[in-house]
mmCIF file of C-alpha atoms in Angstrom:
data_model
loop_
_atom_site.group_PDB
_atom_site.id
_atom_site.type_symbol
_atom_site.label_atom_id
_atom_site.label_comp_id
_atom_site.label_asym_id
_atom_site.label_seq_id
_atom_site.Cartn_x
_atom_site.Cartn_y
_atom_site.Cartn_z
ATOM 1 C CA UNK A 13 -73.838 -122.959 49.595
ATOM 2 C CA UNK A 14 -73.657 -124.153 53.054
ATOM 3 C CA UNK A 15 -74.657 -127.437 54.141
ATOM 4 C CA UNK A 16 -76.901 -127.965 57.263
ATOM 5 C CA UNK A 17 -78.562 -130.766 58.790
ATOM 6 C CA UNK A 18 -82.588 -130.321 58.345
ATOM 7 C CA UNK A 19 -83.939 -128.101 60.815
ATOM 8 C CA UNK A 20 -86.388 -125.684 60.642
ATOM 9 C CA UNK A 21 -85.902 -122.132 62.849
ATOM 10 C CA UNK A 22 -87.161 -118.637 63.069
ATOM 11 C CA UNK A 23 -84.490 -116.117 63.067
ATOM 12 C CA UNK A 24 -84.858 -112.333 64.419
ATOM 13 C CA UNK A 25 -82.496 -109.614 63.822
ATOM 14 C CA UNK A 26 -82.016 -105.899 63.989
ATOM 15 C CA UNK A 27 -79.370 -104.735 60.938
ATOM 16 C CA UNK A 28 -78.500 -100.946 61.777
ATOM 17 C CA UNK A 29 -75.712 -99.377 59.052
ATOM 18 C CA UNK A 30 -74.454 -95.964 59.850
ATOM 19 C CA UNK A 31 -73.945 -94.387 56.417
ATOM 20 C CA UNK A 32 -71.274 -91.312 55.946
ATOM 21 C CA UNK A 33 -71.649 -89.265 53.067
ATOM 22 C CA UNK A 34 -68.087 -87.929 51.208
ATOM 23 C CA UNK A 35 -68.034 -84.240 50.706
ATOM 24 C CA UNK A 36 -69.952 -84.228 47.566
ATOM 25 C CA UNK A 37 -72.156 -86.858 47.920
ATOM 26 C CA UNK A 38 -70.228 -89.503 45.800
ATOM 27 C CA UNK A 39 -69.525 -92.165 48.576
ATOM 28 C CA UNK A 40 -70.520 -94.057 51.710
ATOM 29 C CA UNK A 41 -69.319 -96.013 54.819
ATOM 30 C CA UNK A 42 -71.086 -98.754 56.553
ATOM 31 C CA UNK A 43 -70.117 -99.884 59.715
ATOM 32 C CA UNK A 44 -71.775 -103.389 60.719
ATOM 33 C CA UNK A 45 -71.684 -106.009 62.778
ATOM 34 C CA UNK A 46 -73.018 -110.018 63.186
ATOM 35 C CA UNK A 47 -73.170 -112.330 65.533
ATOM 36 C CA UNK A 48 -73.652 -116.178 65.164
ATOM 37 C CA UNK A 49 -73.625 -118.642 67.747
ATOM 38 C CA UNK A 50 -74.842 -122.538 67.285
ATOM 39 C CA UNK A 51 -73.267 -125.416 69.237
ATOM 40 C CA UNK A 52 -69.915 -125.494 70.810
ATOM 41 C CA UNK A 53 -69.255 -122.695 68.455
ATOM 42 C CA UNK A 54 -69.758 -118.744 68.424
ATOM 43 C CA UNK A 55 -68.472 -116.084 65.814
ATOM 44 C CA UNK A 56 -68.276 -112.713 65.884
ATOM 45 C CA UNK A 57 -67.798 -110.350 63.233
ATOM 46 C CA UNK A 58 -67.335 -106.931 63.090
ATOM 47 C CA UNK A 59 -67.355 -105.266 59.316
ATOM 48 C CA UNK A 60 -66.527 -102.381 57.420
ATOM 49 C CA UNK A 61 -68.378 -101.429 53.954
ATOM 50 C CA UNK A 62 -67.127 -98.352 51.598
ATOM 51 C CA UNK A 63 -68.435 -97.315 48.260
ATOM 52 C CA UNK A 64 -67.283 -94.479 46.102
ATOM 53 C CA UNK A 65 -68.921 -93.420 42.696
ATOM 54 C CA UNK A 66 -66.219 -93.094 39.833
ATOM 55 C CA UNK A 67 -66.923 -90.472 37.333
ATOM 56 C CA UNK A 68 -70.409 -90.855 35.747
ATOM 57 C CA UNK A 69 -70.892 -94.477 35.273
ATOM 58 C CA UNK A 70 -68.430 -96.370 37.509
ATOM 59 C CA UNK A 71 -68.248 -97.810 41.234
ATOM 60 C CA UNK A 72 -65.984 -99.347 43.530
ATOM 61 C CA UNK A 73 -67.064 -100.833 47.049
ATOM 62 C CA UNK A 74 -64.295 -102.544 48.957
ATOM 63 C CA UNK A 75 -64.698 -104.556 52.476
ATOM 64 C CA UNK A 76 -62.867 -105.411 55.940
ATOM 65 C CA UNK A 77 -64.216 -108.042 57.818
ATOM 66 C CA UNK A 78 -63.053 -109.906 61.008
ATOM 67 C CA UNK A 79 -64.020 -112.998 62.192
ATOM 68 C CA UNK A 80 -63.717 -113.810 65.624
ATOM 69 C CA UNK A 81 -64.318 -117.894 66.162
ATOM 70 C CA UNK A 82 -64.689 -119.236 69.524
ATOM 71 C CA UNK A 83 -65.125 -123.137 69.542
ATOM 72 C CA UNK A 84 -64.860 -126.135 71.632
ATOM 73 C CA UNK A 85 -65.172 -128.494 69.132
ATOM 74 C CA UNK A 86 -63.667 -131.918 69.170
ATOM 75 C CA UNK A 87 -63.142 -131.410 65.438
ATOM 76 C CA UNK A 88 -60.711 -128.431 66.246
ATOM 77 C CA UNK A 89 -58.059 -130.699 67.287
ATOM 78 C CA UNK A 90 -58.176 -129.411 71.078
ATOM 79 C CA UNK A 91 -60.060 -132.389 72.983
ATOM 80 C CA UNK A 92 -62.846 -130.159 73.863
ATOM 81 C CA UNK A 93 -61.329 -126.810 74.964
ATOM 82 C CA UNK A 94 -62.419 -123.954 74.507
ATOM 83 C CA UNK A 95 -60.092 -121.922 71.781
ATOM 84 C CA UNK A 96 -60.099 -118.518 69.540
ATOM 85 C CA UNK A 97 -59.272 -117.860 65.779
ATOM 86 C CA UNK A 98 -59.290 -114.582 64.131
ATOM 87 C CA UNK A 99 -59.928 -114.538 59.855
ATOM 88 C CA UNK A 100 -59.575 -111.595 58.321
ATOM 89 C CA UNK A 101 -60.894 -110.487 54.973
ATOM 90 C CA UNK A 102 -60.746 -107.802 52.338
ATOM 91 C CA UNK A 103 -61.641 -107.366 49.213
ATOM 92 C CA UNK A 104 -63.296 -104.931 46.397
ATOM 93 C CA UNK A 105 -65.069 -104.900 43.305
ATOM 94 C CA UNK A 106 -65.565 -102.596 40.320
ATOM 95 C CA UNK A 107 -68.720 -101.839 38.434
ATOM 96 C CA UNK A 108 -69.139 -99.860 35.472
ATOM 97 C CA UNK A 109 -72.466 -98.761 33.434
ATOM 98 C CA UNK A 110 -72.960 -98.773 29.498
ATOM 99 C CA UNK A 111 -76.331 -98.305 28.863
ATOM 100 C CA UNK A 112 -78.463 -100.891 29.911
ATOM 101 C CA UNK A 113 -75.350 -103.266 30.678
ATOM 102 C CA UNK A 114 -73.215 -103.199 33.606
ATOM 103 C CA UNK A 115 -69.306 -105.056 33.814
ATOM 104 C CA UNK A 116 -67.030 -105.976 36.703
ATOM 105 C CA UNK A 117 -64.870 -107.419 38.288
ATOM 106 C CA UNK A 118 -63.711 -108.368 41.814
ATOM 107 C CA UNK A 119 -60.953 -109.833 44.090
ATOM 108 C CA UNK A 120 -61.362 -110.906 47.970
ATOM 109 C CA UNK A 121 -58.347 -112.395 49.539
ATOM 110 C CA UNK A 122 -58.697 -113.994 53.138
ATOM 111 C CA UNK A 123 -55.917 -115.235 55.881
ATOM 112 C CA UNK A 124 -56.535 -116.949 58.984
ATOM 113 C CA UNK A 125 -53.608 -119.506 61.336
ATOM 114 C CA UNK A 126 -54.438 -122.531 58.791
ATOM 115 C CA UNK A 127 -55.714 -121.288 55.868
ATOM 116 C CA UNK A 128 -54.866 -118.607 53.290
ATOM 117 C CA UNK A 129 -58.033 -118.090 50.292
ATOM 118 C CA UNK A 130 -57.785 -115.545 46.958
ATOM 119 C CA UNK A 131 -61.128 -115.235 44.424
ATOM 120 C CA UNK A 132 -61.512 -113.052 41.541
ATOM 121 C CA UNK A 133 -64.825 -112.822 40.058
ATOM 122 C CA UNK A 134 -66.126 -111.111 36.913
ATOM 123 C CA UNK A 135 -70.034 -110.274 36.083
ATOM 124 C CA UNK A 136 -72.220 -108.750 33.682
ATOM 125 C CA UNK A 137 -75.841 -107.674 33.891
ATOM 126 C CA UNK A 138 -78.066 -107.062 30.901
ATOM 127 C CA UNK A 139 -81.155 -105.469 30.650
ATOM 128 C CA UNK A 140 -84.134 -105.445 28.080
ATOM 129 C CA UNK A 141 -87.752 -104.767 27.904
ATOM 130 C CA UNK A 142 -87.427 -100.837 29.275
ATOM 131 C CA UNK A 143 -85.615 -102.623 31.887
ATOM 132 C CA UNK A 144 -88.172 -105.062 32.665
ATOM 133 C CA UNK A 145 -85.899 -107.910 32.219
ATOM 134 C CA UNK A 146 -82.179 -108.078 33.194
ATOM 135 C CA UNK A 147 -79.724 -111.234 32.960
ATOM 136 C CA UNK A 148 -76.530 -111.498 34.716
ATOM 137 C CA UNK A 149 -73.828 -114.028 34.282
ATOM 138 C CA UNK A 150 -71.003 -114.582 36.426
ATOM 139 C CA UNK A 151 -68.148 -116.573 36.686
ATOM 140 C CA UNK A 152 -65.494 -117.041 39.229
ATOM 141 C CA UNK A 153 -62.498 -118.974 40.392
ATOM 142 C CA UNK A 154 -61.217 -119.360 44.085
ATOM 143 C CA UNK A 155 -57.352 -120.575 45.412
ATOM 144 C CA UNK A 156 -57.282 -121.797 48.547
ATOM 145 C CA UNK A 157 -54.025 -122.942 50.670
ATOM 146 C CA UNK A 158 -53.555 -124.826 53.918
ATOM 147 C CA UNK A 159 -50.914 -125.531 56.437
ATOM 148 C CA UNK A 160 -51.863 -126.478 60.448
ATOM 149 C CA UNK A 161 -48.387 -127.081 61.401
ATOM 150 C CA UNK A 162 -48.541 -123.059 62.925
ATOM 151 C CA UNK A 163 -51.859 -122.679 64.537
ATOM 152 C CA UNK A 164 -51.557 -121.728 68.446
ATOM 153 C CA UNK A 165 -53.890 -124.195 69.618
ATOM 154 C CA UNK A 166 -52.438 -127.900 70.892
ATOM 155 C CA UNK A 167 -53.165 -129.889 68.015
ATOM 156 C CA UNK A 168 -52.982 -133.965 68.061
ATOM 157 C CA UNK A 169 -53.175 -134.551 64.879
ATOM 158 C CA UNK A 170 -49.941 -134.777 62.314
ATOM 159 C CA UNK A 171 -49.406 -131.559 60.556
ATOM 160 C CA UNK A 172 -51.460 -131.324 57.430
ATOM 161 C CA UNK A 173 -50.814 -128.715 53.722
ATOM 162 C CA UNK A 174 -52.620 -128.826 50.398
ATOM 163 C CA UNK A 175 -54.557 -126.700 48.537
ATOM 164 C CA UNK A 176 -58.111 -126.656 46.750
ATOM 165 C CA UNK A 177 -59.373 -124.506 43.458
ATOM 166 C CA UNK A 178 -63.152 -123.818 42.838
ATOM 167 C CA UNK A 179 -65.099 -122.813 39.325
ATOM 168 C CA UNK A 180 -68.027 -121.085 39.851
ATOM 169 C CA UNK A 181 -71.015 -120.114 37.236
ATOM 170 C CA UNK A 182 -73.964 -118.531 37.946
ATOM 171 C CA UNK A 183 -77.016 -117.302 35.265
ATOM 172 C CA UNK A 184 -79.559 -115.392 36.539
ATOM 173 C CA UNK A 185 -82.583 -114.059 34.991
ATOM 174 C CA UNK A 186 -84.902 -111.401 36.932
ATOM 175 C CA UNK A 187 -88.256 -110.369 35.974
ATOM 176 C CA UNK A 188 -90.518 -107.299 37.146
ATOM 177 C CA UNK A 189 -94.024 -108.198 37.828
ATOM 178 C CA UNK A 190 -95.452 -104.697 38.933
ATOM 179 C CA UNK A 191 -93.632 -101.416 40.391
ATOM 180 C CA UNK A 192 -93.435 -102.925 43.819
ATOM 181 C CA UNK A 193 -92.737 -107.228 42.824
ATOM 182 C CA UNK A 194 -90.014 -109.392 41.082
ATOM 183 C CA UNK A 195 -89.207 -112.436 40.407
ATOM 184 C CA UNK A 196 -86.186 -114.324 39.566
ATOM 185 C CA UNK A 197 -84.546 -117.656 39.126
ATOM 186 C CA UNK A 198 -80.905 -118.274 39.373
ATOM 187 C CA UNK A 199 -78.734 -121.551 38.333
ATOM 188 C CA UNK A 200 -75.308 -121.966 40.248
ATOM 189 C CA UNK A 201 -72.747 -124.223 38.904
ATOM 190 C CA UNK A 202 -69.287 -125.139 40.571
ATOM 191 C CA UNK A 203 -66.384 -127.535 40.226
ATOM 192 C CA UNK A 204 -64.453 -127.960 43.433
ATOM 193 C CA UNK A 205 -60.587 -129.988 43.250
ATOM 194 C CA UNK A 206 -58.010 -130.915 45.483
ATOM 195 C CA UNK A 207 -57.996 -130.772 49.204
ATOM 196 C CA UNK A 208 -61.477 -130.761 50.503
ATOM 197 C CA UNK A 209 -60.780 -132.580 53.505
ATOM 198 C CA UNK A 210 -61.800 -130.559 57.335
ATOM 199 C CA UNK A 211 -57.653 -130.221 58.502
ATOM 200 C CA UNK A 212 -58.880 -131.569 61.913
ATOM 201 C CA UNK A 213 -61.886 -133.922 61.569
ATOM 202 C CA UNK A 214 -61.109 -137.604 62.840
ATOM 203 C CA UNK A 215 -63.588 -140.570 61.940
ATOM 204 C CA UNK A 216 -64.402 -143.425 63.848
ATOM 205 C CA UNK A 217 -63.357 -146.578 62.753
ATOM 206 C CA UNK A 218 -64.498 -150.510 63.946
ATOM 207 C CA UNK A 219 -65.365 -151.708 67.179
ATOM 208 C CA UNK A 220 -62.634 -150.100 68.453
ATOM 209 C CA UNK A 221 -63.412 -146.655 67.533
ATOM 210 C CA UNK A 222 -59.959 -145.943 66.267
ATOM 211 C CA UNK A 223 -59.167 -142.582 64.666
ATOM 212 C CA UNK A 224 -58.332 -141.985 61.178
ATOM 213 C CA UNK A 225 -58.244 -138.531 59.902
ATOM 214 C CA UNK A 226 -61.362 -137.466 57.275
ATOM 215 C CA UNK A 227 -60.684 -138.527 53.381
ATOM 216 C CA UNK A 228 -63.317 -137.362 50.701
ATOM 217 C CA UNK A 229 -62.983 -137.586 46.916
ATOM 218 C CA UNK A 230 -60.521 -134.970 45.370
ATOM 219 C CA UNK A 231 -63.552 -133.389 42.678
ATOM 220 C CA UNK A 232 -67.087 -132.532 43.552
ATOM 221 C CA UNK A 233 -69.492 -130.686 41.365
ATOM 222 C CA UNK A 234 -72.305 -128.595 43.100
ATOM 223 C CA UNK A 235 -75.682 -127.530 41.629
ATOM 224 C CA UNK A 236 -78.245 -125.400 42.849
ATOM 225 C CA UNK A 237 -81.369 -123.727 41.644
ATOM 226 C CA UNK A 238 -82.832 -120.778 43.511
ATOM 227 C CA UNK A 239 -86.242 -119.314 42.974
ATOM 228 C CA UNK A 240 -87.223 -116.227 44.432
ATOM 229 C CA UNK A 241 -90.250 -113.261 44.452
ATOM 230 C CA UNK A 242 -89.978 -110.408 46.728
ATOM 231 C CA UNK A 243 -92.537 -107.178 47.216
ATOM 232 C CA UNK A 244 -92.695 -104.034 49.400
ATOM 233 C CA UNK A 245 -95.522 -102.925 50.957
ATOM 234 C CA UNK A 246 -95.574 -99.512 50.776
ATOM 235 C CA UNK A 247 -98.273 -98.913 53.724
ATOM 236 C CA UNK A 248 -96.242 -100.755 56.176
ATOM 237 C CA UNK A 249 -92.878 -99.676 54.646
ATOM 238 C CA UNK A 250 -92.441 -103.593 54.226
ATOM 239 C CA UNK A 251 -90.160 -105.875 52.332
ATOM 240 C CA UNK A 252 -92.221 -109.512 51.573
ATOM 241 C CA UNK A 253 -89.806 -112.909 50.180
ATOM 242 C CA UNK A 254 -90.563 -115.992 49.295
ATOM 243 C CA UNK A 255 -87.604 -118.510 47.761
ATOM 244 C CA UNK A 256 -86.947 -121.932 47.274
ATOM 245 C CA UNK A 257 -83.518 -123.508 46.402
ATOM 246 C CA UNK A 258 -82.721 -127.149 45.324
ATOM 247 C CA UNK A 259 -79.040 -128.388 45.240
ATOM 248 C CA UNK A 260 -77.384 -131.195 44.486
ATOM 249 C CA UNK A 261 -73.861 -132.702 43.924
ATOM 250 C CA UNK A 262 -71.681 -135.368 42.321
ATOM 251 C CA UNK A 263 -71.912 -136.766 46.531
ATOM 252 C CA UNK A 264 -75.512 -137.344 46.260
ATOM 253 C CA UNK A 265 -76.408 -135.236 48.423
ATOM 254 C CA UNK A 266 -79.675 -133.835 47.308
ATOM 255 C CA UNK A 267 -81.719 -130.780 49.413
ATOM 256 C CA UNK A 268 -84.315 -128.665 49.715
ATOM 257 C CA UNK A 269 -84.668 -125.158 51.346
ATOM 258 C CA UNK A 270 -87.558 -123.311 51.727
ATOM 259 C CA UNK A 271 -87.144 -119.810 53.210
ATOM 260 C CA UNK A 272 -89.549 -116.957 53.841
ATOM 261 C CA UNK A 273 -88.268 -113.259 54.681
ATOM 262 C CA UNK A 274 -89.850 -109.885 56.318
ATOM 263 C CA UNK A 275 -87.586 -106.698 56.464
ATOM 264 C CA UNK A 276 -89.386 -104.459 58.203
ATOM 265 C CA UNK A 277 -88.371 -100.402 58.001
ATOM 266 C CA UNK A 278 -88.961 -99.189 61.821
ATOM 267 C CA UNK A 279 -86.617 -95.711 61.444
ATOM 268 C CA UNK A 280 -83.979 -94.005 58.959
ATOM 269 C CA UNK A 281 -81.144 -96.779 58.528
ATOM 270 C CA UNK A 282 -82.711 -99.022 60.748
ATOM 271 C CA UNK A 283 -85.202 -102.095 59.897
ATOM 272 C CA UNK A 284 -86.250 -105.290 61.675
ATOM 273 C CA UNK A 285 -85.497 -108.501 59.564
ATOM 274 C CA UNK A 286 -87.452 -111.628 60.102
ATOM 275 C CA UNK A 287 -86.575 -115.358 58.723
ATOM 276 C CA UNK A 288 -87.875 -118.450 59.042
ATOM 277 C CA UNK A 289 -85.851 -121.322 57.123
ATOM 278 C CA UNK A 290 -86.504 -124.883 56.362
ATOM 279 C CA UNK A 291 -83.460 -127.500 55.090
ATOM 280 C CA UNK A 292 -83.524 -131.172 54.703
ATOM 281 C CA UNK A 293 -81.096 -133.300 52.849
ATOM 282 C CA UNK A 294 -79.676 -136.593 52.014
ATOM 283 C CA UNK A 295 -76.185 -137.523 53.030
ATOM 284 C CA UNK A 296 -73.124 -138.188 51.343
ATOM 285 C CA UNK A 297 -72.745 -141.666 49.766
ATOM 286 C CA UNK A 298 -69.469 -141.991 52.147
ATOM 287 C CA UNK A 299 -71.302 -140.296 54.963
ATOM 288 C CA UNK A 300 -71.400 -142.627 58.081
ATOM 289 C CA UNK A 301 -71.358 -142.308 61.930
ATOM 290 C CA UNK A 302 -69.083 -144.623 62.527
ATOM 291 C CA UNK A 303 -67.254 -147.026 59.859
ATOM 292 C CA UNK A 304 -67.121 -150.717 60.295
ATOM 293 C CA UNK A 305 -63.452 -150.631 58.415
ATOM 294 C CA UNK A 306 -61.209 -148.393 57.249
ATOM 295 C CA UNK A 307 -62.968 -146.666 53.934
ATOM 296 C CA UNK A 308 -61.436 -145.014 50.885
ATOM 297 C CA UNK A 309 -63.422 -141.939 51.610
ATOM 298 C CA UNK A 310 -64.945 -141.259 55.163
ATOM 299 C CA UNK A 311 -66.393 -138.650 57.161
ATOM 300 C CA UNK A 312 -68.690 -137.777 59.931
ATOM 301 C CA UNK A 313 -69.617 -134.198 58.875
ATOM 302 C CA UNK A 314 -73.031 -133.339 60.079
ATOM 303 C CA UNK A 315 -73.383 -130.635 56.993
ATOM 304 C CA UNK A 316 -72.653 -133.877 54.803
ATOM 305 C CA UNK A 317 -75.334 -135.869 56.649
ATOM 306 C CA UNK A 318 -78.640 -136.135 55.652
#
């Protein structure tokens, strides 16, 4: 559920995923990569995807992930210079079929200089009308610890630990219109506590423009509603979506986000994908640029801007 300031852009991208069948046809490997790059900050992230079938009704995928950060942000506590973080991930889930209900479970764990992140998760997905019709419920629960007194860059700011714990919910309900369309709508549910504040972020304050290091309230609850429809075009071997998502939190920050989505199938394993995305929001009710005074709660996050 990231936060962005509004913006509208067109997005291109070519996905390519080498698959690897096991000897008897029970398993894959995917072997990806992304690439993001916005202002004064650029990731990189190679991946590795797995997937093995477990007897006649059972699952498991598991995932490596590296994320290579390259920033320059003020916010990083390095005055502007350029720096380098690597956050690695892994993780797996387990699936397992009873009829026309599916059950599993999952656990990713995450480490990086600052920050150190488990979540389990557990799902179920129920179908009815011949399969017409499925709901899935989820629920999850994330543990995150931090501690910048060992990161390699040259960091101003006094050392900084805590930790944070998230509740997640999600209910979706999916809908088959015709042998090519469906619909669905999903409602997402969390309760974030503890820690929330960015380890490095320093506000302005006065006339002055004194420093003071970010402080936001200790419990947030975040809402969002997602709508959705896809289609595939079997002429042009092409994937149609439409969604729309509204969110909104106990920060008052209230936005909407249009999106509209082309995959397009151009060889075996291969396909084109083409977004374009629209977000606009209100801001925080602490949100300012600068702060006449010193504040209870302050920030100048642009993702909690409007």
């Amino acid at each position: 559920m990231q936060l962005t300031r509004a913006a509208a852009a067109a997005v291109a991208a070519v996905a390519i995923a080498a698959a690897a069948p096991a000897a008897r046809a029970d398993g894959e490997i995917a072997i990806r990569g992304a690439y993001y790059k916005e202002k004064a900050t650029r990731v990189q992230q190679p991946m590795i995807d797995a997937r093995l079938d477990v007897g006649d009704a059972g699952q498991l995928d598991a995932h490596f992930l590296v994320d290579v950060i390259t920033s320059a942000s003020v916010a990083a506590g390095n005055d502007g210079q350029p720096f380098s973080e690597y956050r690695y991930e892994a993780g797996g889930t387990y699936l397992h079929r009873f009829g026309d209900a599916r059950v599993g479970a999952g656990v990713r764990a995450s480490t990086e200089p600052d920050y150190r992140s488990v979540f389990v998760s557990g799902r179920g997905e129920f179908d009815f009308a011949d399969r017409n019709t499925t709901l899935a419920i989820a629920a999850a629960a994330g543990f995150d610890r931090f501690d910048n007194d060992n990161t390699d860059f040259d960091a101003p700011f006094e050392p900084r630990k805590g930790a944070m714990t998230t509740t997640l919910g999600s209910l979706t309900l999916s809908q088959v219109l015709s042998p090519v369309a469906v619909a669905s709508l999903t409602y997402d549910a969390a309760r974030i506590g503890g820690d929330q504040e960015n380890l490095y972020r320093q506000v302005s304050v006065g006339d002055a423009l004194e420093q003071a290091p970010e402080a936001v309230p200790n419990v947030r609850w975040r809402h969002a509603i997602y709508a959705s429809a896809r289609a595939f075009v079997e002429p042009t071997r092409s994937t149609l979506i439409a969604g729309y998502r509204y969110y909104f939190d106990t920060w008052e920050i209230r936005a909407h986000t249009p999106e509209i989505r082309l995959v397009q199938d151009v060889a075996r394993d291969v396909s084109v994908r083409l977004r374009y995305r629209y977000h606009r929001q209100s801001a925080a009710f602490f949100y300012r640029d600068i702060y006449d005074r010193l504040e209870r709660y302050r920030t100048d996050d642009p993702k909690l801007g409007a």
